[in-house]
């Protein structure tokens, strides 16, 4: 049907970017502007108050991720491997054990770690505060959609090939 070949139609638009061709997402480079800082002590900018203090329970969570992945969260980000930072940014499949100190007491619990990016996305999507949204937007960047590569159409639509060239051309190429 003709509507399948239009990114303005829900029948043809890429389901990931809804036909825009771009995705605005949290960018690890913007979230960690200074890789010489330790992970638990302010390397992740959205987890730091304007006063310079690290927010709430994030250091304890990052310590737990470090224990699970075999690194010390007191190390600078630049000293961590790509795989370790991938766990920090995008989470782990298995739960982590978090140890939190309250005065002389320590509390341990198991929780799922979905990663920094998922935590920021959840905060951005659930807040009703425009100020919080504007603050978080400084850590976002706009890139071509990972599903349609900026072509704005569903993969099924892009699979339709027209004569021309070796493998033919898609409607987006045309």
Coordinates of C-alpha atoms in Angstrom, one line a residue:
X1 CA 0.0 0.0 0.0
X2 CA 1.3 3.5 -0.7
X3 CA 1.0 4.5 3.0
X4 CA 3.8 1.9 3.8
X5 CA 6.2 4.1 1.8
X6 CA 5.6 7.3 3.8
X7 CA 7.4 8.1 7.0
X8 CA 4.4 10.5 7.8
X9 CA 2.2 7.4 8.2
X10 CA 2.3 5.1 11.2
X11 CA 2.2 2.2 8.7
X12 CA 5.5 3.2 7.1
X13 CA 7.3 5.1 9.8
X14 CA 10.3 3.5 11.6
X15 CA 8.9 2.2 15.0
X16 CA 12.0 3.4 16.9
X17 CA 12.1 7.0 15.8
X18 CA 8.5 7.4 14.7
X19 CA 9.7 8.6 11.3
X20 CA 12.0 11.4 12.5
X21 CA 15.2 9.7 11.4
X22 CA 17.0 10.7 14.6
X23 CA 17.0 9.7 18.3
X24 CA 17.8 12.1 21.1
X25 CA 19.4 10.0 23.9
X26 CA 21.7 10.4 26.8
X27 CA 25.3 10.5 25.6
X28 CA 28.0 8.9 27.8
X29 CA 30.6 11.4 26.6
X30 CA 28.4 14.3 27.8
X31 CA 27.5 12.6 31.0
X32 CA 31.2 12.0 31.8
X33 CA 33.0 15.1 30.7
X34 CA 36.1 14.5 32.8
X35 CA 37.4 10.9 32.6
X36 CA 40.2 11.7 35.0
X37 CA 37.7 11.9 37.9
X38 CA 36.9 8.7 39.9
X39 CA 33.6 7.1 39.0
X40 CA 32.1 7.3 42.5
X41 CA 33.4 10.8 43.2
X42 CA 31.6 12.9 40.6
X43 CA 32.7 11.6 37.2
X44 CA 29.1 11.2 36.1
X45 CA 27.9 14.8 35.9
X46 CA 24.1 14.3 36.3
X47 CA 24.8 12.5 39.6
X48 CA 26.5 15.6 41.1
X49 CA 24.7 18.5 42.8
X50 CA 25.7 22.1 41.8
X51 CA 27.5 22.3 45.1
X52 CA 29.9 19.5 44.0
X53 CA 28.5 16.8 46.3
X54 CA 27.6 13.4 44.7
X55 CA 23.9 12.7 44.9
X56 CA 22.3 10.4 47.4
X57 CA 23.1 6.7 47.0
X58 CA 24.9 6.7 43.6
X59 CA 28.4 6.1 45.1
X60 CA 27.1 3.0 46.8
X61 CA 25.5 1.7 43.7
X62 CA 28.6 2.4 41.6
X63 CA 30.7 0.6 44.3
X64 CA 28.4 -2.5 43.9
X65 CA 28.8 -2.4 40.1
X66 CA 32.5 -2.2 40.6
X67 CA 32.6 -5.2 42.9
X68 CA 30.5 -7.2 40.4
X69 CA 32.6 -6.3 37.4
X70 CA 36.0 -6.4 39.1
X71 CA 37.0 -2.7 39.4
X72 CA 37.3 -0.1 42.2
X73 CA 34.9 2.8 41.7
X74 CA 37.6 5.0 43.3
X75 CA 39.6 4.7 40.1
X76 CA 39.4 7.4 37.4
X77 CA 37.0 6.5 34.6
X78 CA 40.0 6.5 32.1
X79 CA 41.5 3.5 33.9
X80 CA 38.4 1.3 33.4
X81 CA 38.0 -1.0 30.5
X82 CA 35.3 -0.5 27.8
X83 CA 33.5 -3.6 29.1
X84 CA 33.5 -2.2 32.6
X85 CA 32.1 1.1 31.5
X86 CA 29.5 -0.6 29.3
X87 CA 28.2 -2.2 32.5
X88 CA 28.1 1.2 34.2
X89 CA 26.3 2.8 31.3
X90 CA 24.0 0.1 30.1
X91 CA 23.6 -2.2 33.2
X92 CA 24.1 -5.9 34.0
X93 CA 21.9 -8.9 33.5
X94 CA 22.5 -10.3 37.0
X95 CA 21.6 -8.5 40.2
X96 CA 24.2 -6.6 42.3
X97 CA 24.6 -6.5 46.0
X98 CA 24.6 -3.0 47.4
X99 CA 26.0 -2.1 50.8
X100 CA 24.9 1.2 52.2
X101 CA 26.1 2.8 55.5
X102 CA 23.8 4.9 57.7
X103 CA 25.8 6.1 60.6
X104 CA 27.1 3.0 62.3
X105 CA 24.7 0.7 60.6
X106 CA 25.1 -1.0 57.2
X107 CA 22.3 -2.3 55.1
X108 CA 22.9 -4.8 52.3
X109 CA 20.4 -5.7 49.6
X110 CA 20.2 -7.2 46.1
X111 CA 18.9 -5.1 43.2
X112 CA 18.9 -5.0 39.4
X113 CA 21.4 -2.6 37.8
X114 CA 19.9 -1.2 34.6
X115 CA 22.7 1.3 34.1
X116 CA 23.2 5.1 34.2
X117 CA 21.6 5.7 30.8
X118 CA 18.4 3.8 31.8
X119 CA 18.3 5.7 35.1
X120 CA 18.6 9.0 33.5
X121 CA 16.0 8.1 30.8
X122 CA 13.5 7.0 33.5
X123 CA 14.1 10.2 35.4
X124 CA 13.6 12.3 32.3
X125 CA 10.4 10.5 31.2
X126 CA 8.8 10.4 34.7
X127 CA 9.5 13.9 35.9
X128 CA 6.8 16.6 35.7
X129 CA 9.4 19.3 36.3
X130 CA 10.4 21.3 33.3
X131 CA 13.5 22.5 35.1
X132 CA 14.6 18.9 35.7
X133 CA 14.0 18.1 32.0
X134 CA 16.0 21.1 30.9
X135 CA 18.8 20.2 33.3
X136 CA 19.0 16.7 32.0
X137 CA 18.8 17.7 28.3
X138 CA 22.4 19.1 28.5
X139 CA 23.5 15.4 28.7
X140 CA 21.7 14.4 25.6
X141 CA 22.7 14.3 21.9
X142 CA 20.8 13.7 18.7
X143 CA 22.1 11.0 16.4
X144 CA 20.7 9.0 13.4
X145 CA 18.2 6.4 14.4
X146 CA 20.0 3.1 15.1
X147 CA 17.1 1.1 13.4
X148 CA 16.5 2.9 10.2
X149 CA 19.9 4.7 9.9
X150 CA 18.1 8.0 9.4
X151 CA 16.0 6.8 6.5
X152 CA 12.8 7.2 8.6
X153 CA 11.0 4.1 7.3
X154 CA 10.3 0.7 8.7
X155 CA 12.9 -2.0 8.0
X156 CA 10.2 -4.0 6.1
X157 CA 9.6 -1.0 3.8
X158 CA 13.4 -0.4 3.3
X159 CA 13.7 -4.1 2.3
X160 CA 11.6 -3.4 -0.9
X161 CA 14.1 -2.9 -3.7
X162 CA 13.6 -1.2 -7.0
X163 CA 15.6 -2.0 -10.1
X164 CA 18.9 -0.2 -10.3
X165 CA 22.5 -0.9 -9.2
X166 CA 23.7 -4.3 -8.2
X167 CA 21.2 -5.0 -5.4
X168 CA 18.6 -2.5 -6.4
X169 CA 17.7 0.7 -4.5
X170 CA 15.3 1.3 -1.6
X171 CA 12.6 3.9 -1.7
X172 CA 14.7 6.0 0.7
X173 CA 17.7 5.8 -1.6
X174 CA 15.5 6.8 -4.5

